[in-house]
Coordinates of C-alpha atoms in Angstrom, one line a residue:
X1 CA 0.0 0.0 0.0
X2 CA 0.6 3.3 0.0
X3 CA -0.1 6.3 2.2
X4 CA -1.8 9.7 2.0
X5 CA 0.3 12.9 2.6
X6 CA 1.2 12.7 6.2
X7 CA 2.1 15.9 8.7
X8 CA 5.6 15.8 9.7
X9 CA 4.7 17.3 13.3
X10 CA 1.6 15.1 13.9
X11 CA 3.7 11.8 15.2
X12 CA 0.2 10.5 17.0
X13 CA -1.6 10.4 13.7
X14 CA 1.0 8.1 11.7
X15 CA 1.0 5.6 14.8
X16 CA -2.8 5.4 14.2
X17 CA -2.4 5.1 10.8
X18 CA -0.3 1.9 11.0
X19 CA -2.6 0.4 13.6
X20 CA -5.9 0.9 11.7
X21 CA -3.7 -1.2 8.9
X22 CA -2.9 -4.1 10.7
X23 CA -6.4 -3.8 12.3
X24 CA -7.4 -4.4 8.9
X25 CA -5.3 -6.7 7.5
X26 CA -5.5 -9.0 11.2
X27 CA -9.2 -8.8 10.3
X28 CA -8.7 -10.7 6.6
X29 CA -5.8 -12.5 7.6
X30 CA -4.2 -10.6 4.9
X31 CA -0.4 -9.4 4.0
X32 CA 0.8 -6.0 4.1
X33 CA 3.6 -4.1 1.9
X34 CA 3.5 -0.8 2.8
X35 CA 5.6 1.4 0.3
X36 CA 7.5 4.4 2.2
X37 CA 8.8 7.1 -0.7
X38 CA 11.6 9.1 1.0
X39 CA 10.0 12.5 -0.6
X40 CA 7.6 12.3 1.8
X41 CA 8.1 14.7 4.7
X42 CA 7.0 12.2 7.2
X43 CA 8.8 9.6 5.9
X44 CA 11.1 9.1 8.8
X45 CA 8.2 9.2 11.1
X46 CA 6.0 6.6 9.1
X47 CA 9.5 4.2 8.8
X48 CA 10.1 3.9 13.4
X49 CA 6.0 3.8 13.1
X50 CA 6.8 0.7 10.6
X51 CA 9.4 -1.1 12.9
X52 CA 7.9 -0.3 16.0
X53 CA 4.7 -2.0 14.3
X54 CA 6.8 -5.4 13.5
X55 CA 7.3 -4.5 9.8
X56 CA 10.1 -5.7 8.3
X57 CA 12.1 -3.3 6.1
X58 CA 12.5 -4.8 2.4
X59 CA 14.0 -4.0 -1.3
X60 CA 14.8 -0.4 -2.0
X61 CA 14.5 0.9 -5.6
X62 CA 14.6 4.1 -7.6
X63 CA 11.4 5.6 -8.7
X64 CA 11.9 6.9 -12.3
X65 CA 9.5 9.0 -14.3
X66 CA 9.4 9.2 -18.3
X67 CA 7.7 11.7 -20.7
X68 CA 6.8 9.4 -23.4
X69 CA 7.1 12.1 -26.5
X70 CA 10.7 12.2 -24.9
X71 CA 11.7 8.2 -24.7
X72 CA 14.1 6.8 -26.9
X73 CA 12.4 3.0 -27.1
X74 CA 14.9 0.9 -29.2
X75 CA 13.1 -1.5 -31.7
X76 CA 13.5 -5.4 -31.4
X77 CA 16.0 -6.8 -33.3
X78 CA 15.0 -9.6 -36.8
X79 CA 12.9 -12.2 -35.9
X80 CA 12.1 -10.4 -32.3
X81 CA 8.7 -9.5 -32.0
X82 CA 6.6 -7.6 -29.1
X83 CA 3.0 -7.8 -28.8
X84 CA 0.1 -7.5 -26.5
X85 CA -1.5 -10.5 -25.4
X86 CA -5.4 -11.6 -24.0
X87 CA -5.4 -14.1 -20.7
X88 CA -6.9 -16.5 -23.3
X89 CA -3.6 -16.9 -25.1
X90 CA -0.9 -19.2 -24.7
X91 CA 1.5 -16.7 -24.6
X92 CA 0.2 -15.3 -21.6
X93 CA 1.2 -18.0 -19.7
X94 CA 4.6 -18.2 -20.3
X95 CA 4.4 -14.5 -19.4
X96 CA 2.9 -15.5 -16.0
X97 CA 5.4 -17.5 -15.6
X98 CA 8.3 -15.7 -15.8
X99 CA 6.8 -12.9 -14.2
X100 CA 6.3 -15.5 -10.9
X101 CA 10.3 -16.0 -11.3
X102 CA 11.1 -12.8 -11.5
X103 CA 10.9 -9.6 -9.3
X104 CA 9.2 -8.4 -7.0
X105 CA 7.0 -6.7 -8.9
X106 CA 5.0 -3.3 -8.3
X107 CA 1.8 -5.3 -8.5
X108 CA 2.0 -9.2 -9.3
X109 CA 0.8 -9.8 -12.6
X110 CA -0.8 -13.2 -10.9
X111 CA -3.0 -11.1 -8.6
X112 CA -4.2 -9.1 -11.8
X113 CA -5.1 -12.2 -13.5
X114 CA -7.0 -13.6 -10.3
X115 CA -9.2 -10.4 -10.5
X116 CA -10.1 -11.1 -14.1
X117 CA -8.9 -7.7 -15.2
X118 CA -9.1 -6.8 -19.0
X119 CA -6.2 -6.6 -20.8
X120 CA -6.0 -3.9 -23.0
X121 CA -8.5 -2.0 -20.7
X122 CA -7.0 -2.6 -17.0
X123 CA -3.6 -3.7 -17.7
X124 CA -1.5 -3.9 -20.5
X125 CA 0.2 -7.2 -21.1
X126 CA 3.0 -7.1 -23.3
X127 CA 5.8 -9.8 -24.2
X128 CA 9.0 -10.0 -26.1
X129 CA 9.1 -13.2 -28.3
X130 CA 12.1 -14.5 -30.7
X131 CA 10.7 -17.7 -32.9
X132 CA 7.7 -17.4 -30.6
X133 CA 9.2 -18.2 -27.3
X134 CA 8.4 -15.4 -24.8
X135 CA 11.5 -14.4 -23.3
X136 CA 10.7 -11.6 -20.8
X137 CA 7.1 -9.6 -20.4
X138 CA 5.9 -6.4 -19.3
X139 CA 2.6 -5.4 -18.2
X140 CA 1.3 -1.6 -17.7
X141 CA -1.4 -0.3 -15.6
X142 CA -3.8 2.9 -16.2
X143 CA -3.7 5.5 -13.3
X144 CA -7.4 6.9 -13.5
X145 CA -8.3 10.2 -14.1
X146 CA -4.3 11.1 -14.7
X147 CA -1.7 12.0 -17.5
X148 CA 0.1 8.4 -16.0
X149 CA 0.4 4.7 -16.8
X150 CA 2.7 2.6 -14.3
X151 CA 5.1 -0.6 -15.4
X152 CA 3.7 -3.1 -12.7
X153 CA 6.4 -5.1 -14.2
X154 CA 9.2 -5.8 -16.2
X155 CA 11.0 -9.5 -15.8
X156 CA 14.2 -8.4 -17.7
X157 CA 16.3 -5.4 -18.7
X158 CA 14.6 -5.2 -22.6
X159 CA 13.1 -1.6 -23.1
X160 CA 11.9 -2.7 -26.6
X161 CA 8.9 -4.1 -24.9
X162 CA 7.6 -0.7 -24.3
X163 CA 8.5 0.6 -27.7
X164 CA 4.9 1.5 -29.4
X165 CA 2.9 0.6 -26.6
X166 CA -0.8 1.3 -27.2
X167 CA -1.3 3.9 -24.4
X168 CA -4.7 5.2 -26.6
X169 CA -6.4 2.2 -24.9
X170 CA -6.0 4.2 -21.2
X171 CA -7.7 7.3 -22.6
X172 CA -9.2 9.4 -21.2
X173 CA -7.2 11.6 -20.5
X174 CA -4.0 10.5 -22.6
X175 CA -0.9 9.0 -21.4
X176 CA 2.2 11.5 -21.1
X177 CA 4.1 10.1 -18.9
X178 CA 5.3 6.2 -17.6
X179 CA 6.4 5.6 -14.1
X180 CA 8.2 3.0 -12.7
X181 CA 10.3 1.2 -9.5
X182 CA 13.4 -0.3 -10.8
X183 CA 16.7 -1.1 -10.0
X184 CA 19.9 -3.0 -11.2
X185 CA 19.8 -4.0 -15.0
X186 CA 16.3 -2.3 -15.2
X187 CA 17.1 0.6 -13.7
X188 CA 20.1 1.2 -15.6
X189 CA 18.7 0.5 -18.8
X190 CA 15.4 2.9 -18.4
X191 CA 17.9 5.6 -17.2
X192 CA 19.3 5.2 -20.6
X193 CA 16.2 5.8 -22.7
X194 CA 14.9 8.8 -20.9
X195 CA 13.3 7.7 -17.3
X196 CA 14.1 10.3 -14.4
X197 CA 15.1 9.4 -11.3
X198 CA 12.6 11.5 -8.9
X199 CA 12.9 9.7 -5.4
X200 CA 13.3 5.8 -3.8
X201 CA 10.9 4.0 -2.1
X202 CA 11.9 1.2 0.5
X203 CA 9.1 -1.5 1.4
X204 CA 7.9 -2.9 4.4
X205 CA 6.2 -5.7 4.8
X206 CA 4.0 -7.6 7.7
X207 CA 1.9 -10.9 8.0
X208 CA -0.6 -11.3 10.4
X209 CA -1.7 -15.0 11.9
X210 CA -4.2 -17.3 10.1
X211 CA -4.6 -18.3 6.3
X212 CA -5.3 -15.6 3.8
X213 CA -8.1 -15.9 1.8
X214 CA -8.2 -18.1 -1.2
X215 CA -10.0 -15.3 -3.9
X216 CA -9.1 -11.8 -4.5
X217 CA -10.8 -9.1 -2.8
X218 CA -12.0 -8.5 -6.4
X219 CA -12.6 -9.4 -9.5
X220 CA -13.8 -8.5 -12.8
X221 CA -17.7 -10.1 -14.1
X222 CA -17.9 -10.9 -17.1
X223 CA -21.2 -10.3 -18.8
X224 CA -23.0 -13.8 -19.3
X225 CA -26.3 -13.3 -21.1
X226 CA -26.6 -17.1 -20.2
X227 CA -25.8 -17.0 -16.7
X228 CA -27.7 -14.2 -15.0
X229 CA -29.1 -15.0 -11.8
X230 CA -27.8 -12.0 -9.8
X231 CA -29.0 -9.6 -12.9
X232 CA -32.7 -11.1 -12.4
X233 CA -32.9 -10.9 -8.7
X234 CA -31.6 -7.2 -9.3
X235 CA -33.8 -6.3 -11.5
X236 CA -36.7 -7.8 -10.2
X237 CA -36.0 -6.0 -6.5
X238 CA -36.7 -2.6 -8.4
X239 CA -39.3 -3.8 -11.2
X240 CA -36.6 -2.7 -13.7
X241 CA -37.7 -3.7 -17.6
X242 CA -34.1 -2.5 -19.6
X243 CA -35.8 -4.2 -22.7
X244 CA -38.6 -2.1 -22.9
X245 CA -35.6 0.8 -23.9
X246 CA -37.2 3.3 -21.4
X247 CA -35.9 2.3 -18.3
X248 CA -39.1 1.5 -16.6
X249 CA -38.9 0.5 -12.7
X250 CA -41.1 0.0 -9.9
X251 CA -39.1 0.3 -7.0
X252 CA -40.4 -1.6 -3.7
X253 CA -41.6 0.2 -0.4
X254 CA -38.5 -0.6 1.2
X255 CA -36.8 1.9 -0.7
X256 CA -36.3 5.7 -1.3
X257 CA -34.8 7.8 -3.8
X258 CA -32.5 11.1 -4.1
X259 CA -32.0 12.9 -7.3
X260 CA -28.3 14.3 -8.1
X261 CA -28.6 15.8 -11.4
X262 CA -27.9 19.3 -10.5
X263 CA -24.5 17.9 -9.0
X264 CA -21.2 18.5 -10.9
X265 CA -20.5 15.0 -12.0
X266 CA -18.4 12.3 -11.0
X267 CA -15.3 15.0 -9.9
X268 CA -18.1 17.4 -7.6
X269 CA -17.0 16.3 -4.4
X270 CA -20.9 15.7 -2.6
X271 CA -20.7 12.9 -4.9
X272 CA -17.5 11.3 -3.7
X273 CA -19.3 12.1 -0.2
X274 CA -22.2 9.9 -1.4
X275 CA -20.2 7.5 -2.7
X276 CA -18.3 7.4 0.6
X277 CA -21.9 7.1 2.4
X278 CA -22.9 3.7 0.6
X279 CA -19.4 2.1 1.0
X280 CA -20.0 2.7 4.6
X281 CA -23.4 1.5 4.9
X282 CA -23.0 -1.4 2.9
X283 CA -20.0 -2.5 5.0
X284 CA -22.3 -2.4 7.8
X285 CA -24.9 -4.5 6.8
X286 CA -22.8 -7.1 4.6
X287 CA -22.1 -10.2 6.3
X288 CA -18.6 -11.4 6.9
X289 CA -18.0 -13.3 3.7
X290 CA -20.2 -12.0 1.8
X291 CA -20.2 -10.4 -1.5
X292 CA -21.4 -7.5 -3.5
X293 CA -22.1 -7.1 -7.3
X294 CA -22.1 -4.1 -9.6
X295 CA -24.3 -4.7 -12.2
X296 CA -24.7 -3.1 -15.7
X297 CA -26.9 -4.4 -18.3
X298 CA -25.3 -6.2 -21.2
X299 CA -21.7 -4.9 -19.4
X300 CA -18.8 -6.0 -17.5
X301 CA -19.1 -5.3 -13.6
X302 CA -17.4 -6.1 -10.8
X303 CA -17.9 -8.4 -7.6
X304 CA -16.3 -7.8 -4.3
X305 CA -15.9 -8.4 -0.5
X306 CA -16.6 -5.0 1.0
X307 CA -14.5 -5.8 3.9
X308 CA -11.6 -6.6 1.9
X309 CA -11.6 -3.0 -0.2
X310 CA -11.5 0.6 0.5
X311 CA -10.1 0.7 3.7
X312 CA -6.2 1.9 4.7
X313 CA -4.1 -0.8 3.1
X314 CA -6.6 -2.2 0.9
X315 CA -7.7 -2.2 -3.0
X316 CA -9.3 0.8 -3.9
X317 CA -13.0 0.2 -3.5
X318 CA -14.4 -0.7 -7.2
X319 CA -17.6 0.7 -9.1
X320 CA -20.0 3.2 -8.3
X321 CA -23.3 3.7 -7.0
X322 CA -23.9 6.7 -9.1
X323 CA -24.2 6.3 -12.5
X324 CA -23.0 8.4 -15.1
X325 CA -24.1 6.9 -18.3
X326 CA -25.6 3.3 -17.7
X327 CA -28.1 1.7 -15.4
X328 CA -26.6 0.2 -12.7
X329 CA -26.8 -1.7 -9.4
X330 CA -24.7 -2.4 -6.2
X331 CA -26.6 -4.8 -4.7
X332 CA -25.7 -8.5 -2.5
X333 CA -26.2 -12.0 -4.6
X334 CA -29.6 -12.1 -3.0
X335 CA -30.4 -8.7 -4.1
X336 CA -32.0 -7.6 -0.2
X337 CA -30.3 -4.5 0.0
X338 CA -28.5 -2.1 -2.4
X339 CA -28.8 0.6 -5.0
X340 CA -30.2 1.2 -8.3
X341 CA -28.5 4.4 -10.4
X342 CA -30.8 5.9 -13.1
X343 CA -28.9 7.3 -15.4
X344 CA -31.6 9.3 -17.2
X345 CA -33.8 10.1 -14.6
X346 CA -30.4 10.7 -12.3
X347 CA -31.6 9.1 -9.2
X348 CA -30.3 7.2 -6.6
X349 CA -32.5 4.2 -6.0
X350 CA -31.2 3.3 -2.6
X351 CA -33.4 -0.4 -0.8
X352 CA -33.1 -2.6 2.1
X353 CA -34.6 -1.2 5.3
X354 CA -31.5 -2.1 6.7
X355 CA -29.3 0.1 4.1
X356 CA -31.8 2.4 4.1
X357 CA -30.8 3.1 8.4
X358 CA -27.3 3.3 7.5
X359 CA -27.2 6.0 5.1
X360 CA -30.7 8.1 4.7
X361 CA -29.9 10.8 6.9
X362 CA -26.3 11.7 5.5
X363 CA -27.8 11.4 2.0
X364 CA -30.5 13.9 3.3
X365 CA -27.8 16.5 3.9
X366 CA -26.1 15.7 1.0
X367 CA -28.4 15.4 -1.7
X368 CA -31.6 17.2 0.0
X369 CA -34.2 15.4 1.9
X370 CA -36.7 16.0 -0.5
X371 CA -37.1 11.9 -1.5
X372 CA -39.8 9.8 -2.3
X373 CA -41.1 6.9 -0.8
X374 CA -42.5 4.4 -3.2
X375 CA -45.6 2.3 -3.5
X376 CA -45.3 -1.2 -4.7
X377 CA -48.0 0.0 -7.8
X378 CA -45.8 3.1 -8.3
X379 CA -44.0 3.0 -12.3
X380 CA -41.5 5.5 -13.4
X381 CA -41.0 5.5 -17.0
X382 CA -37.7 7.2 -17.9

């Protein structure tokens, strides 16, 4: 993991900071690697926090930064060839493989397959092949919202696997610059073509007792037109008809709405505060274990363990419950509590009278307590 900006003179508050994380890591039985960047004013602090904690200080590297209009990639050599490759592929094997014997790597390439990530969209796969035999592999990640992509990994010192790399596929906004942790051959060798040294980071690492869970705290869903049992129950809990085309619904009396169309979109930040709301509610009410679904029609979501994500040390929480331009849901397997995002409409479909204690009154203050209660004979054509 990795920390927000920290106050040099506020000691008391990076000691905190550690426990909640190994609060919630003891909680999921799950490994820590907390990344300390020696920029950071408070680095010092956050590194006696870290051994006074029981982490154990690991591999340092150098943390380069490229412009990519200012890179000099060099070109693989006759009957060399680089390439992007799907999970599907055979290639892509022999790239997790050598990515397990190599490293460590910013982010495991192992751990993005377990999630199901996309390549092309989520990461960028890429290997180096001579007669077809991968030799080494490289795999980029999109930074959201940001002029960066990251090298999670790079299992040799061969820059030509990021000569040409299709950084169009992270838009928007487009890629200007790479980042990267390196060191040794790799280090030396992205020095040479451009990369900027701008600070180190040093990791730390701590395991707490018990066996870590077997999944990911995530994963990608792939859409399943033949396998959609969770998509009917969701549906069916608001009375939602997406083949009629005009996003019909007839929400049931345990629910309310809140309309957030006069908002400033995803970046205004009463709709992080939302956001933040339902993550918090629905982490109350989810039972150890237990999972939750986003749910687009006809689209990829996501399904998650909302213990396992969003808090300090943990994978960013994934999906939304505010839609921007599709229909969607956030809603448990069994579809008794969650939220339903209407897109045209712009309302916030929140149900479960359990949900519905968590987070009414803070959605009240943020989003105006003029809601609706709804009538199981109550329609709302879009």
């Amino acid at each position: 993991m990795t920390n927000r900006p920290l106050k040099v003179e506020d000691s008391a508050s990076v000691v905190r900071l550690v426990q909640q994380v190994q609060a919630s890591a003891a909680a999921c039985a799950e490994p820590v690697e907390w990344r300390v960047f020696h920029h950071d004013a408070a680095a010092s602090h956050l590194s006696m926090a870290l051994d006074a904690a029981g982490f154990a200080a690991g591999w340092e590297r150098s943390v380069l930064v490229g412009e990519v209009a200012e890179l000099d990639f060099p070109e693989p050599e006759p009957v060399w060839e680089t390439r992007s490759v799907r999970w599907d592929e055979p290639q892509a094997q022999q790239a997790l493989d050598l990515a397990a014997r190599t490293g460590p790597h910013r982010f495991p390439l192992a751990t993005w397959h377990a999630m199901g990530s996309i390549p092309y969209w989520d990461v960028e796969v890429r290997v180096l092949t001579h007669r077809g035999t991968v030799i080494a592999a490289c795999w980029l990640e999109n930074v959201s919202d940001t002029a960066y992509a990251v090298i999670g990994g790079l299992t040799a010192a061969r820059p030509e696997l990021l000569a040409r790399l299709p950084l169009w596929r992270f838009r928007p906004p487009p890629k200007q610059f790479l980042a990267a942790d390196a060191d040794g051959q790799v280090r030396d060798v992205l020095l040479a073509i451009g990369f900027r040294e701008i600070t180190t980071v040093r990791a730390h690492h701590w395991t707490p007792p018990g066996e870590p869970a077997a999944t990911p705290p995530a994963r990608h869903s792939l859409y399943n037109g033949e396998d959609g049992q969770i998509p009917r129950r969701c549906e069916a809990r608001v009375g939602f008809d997406y083949d009629s085309g005009r996003g019909r619904y007839r929400a049931p009396v345990d629910s309310r709405r809140w309309f957030y169309g006069l908002l400033g979109g995803r970046n205004d930040p009463v709709i992080a505060a939302a956001e933040s709301v339902i993550e918090r509610g629905l982490r109350a009410c989810v039972r150890t274990g237990e999972w939750v679904y986003v749910y687009r029609p006809y689209l990829n979501g996501w399904e998650f363990d909302p213990h396992r994500v969003g808090g300090p040390g943990q994978p960013s929480w994934p999906g939304s419950a505010i839609a921007d331009d599709e229909f969607q849901f956030l809603a448990t397997a069994d579809a008794r509590l969650g939220t339903f995002a209407h897109y045209a409409e712009q309302t916030l479909v929140v149900f479960g009278e359990d949900l519905l204690a968590q987070v009414a009154d803070d959605l009240d203050r943020l989003l105006g307590g003029e809601t609706w209660s709804f009538g199981s004979q109550t329609s709302h054509p879009a």
